[in-house]
Coordinates of C-alpha atoms and ligand atoms in Angstrom, one line a residue:
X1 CA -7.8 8.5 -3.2
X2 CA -4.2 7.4 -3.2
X3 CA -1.4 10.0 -2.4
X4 CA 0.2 9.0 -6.0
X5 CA -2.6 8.0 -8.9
X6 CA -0.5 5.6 -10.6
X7 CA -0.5 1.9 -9.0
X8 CA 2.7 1.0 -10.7
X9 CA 4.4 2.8 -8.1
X10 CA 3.9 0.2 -5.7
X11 CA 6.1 -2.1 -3.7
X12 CA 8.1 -4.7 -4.9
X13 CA 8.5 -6.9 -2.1
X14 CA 12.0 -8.6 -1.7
X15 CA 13.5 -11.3 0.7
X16 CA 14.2 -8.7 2.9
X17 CA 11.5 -6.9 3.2
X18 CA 8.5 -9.1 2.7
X19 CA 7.6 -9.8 6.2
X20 CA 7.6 -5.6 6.7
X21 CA 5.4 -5.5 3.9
X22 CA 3.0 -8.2 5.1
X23 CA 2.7 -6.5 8.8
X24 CA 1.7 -3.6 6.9
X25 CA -1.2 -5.3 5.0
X26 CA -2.4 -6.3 8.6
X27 CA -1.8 -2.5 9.5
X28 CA 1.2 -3.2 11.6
X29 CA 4.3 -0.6 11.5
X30 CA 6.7 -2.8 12.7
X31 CA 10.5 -2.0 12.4
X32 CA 13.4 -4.9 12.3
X33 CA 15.2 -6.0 15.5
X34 CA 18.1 -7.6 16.0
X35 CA 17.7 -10.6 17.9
X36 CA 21.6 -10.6 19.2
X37 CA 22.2 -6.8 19.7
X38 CA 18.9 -5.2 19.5
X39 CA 19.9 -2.4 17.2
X40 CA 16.2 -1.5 15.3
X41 CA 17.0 -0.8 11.8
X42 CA 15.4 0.7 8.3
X43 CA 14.7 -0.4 5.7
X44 CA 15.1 -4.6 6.7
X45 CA 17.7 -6.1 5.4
X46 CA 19.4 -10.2 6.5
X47 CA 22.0 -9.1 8.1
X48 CA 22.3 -7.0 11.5
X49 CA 24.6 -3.1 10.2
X50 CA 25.9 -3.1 14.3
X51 CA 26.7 -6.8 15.1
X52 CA 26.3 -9.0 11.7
X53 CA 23.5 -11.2 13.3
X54 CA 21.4 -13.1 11.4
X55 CA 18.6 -13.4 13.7
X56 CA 16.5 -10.6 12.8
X57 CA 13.0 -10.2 14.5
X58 CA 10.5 -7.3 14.3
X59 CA 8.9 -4.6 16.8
X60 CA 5.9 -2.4 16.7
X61 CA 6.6 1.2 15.9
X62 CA 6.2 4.0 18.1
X63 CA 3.2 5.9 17.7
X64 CA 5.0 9.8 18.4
X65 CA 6.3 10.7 14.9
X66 CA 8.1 14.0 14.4
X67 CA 9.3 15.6 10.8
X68 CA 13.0 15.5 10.7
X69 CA 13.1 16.9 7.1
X70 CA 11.3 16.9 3.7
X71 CA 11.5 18.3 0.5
X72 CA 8.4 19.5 -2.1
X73 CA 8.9 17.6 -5.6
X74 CA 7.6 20.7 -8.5
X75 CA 9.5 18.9 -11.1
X76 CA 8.5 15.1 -12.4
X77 CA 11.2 12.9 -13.2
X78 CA 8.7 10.3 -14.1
X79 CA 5.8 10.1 -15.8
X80 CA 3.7 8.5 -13.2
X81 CA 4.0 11.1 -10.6
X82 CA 2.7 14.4 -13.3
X83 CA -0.6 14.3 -12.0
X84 CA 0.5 14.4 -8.4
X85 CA 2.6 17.5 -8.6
X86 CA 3.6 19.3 -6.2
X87 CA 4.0 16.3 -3.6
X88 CA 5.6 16.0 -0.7
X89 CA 8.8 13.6 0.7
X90 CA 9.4 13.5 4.0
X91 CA 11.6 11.8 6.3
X92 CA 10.0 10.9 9.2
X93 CA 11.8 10.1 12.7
X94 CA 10.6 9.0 15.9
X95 CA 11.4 10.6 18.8
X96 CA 11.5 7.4 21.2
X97 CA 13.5 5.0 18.5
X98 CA 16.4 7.8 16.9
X99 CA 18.3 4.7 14.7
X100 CA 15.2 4.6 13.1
X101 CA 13.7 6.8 9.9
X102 CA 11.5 6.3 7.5
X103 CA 10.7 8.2 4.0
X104 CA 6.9 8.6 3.5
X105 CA 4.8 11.5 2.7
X106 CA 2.3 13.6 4.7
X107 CA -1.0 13.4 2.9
X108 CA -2.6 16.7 4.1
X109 CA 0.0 19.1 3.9
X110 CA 0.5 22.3 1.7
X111 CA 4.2 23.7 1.0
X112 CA 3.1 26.5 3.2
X113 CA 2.3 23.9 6.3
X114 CA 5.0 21.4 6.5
X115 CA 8.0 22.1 8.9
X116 CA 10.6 20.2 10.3
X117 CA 9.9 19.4 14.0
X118 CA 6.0 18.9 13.3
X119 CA 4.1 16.2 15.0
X120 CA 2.8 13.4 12.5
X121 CA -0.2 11.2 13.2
X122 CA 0.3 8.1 10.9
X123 CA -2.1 6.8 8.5
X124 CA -2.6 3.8 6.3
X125 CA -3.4 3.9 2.7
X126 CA -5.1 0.8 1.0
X127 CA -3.6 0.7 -2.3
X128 CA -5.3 -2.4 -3.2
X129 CA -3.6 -5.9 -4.5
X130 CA -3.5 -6.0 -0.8
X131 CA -1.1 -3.2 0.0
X132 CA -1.3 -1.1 2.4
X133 CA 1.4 2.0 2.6
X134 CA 2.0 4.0 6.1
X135 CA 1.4 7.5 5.1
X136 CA 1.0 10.3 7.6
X137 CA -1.1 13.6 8.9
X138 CA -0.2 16.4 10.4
X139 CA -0.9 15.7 13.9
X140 CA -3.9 17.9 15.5
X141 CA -1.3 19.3 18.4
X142 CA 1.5 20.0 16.1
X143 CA 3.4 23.3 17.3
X144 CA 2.4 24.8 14.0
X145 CA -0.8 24.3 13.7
Ligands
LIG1 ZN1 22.9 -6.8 15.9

């Protein structure tokens, strides 16, 4: 079962970010590179933030993921997300790559388990139309758990 019911809350893939969407249908995290600087940047975008490069490239992500700080939605603000209430938003860093963050959701987690500083194990979810999203767990040797 998806995180979020409703389908028409998936991605809309874009110029930018088509080829990060595609390594994620072949269950690749991959994060851009710059091919000048190598400043690793998210969400893609054409151009390098640090140097202006166009020569963008890609690199697998780490595999340590830590919380670096969420929020629990109670309130919809659209219809498709009623029946997933309460749910989750986290911003997830990795410890080894600090320019980099990404907002995802931990799939397991209560409002009572989910601190800032836990360990996250990453997960894919197959959303079908070929989709996959990187969601994550609480990892098993989180300091909270
Ligand atoms: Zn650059």
């Amino acid at each position: 079962m998806s995180y979020f019911e409703d389908r028409d809350l998936a991605p809309d893939p874009n110029d930018d970010d088509e080829a990060y969407w595609a390594n994620c249908a072949q269950r690749r995290l991959t994060f851009q590179q710059c091919g000048a600087c190598k400043t690793v940047t998210h969400p893609p975008i054409s151009v390098c933030p640090h140097c202006q490069s166009l020569d963008r490239g890609w690199i697998e992500a780490p595999t340590e993921a830590t919380v670096f700080s969420f929020t629990w939605i109670h309130s919809a603000a659209h219809d498709s997300v009623t029946r997933s209430l309460p749910y989750n938003v986290v911003v997830v860093e990795f410890p080894s790559l600090p320019s980099v963050r990404l907002i995802s959701n931990v799939v397991d987690a209560e409002p009572t388990s989910l601190h800032i500083g836990d360990a996250l194990t990453m997960v894919w979810e197959d959303i079908g139309g070929g989709i996959l999203l990187p969601r994550f767990r609480l990892a098993a040797d989180s300091k909270w758990s």
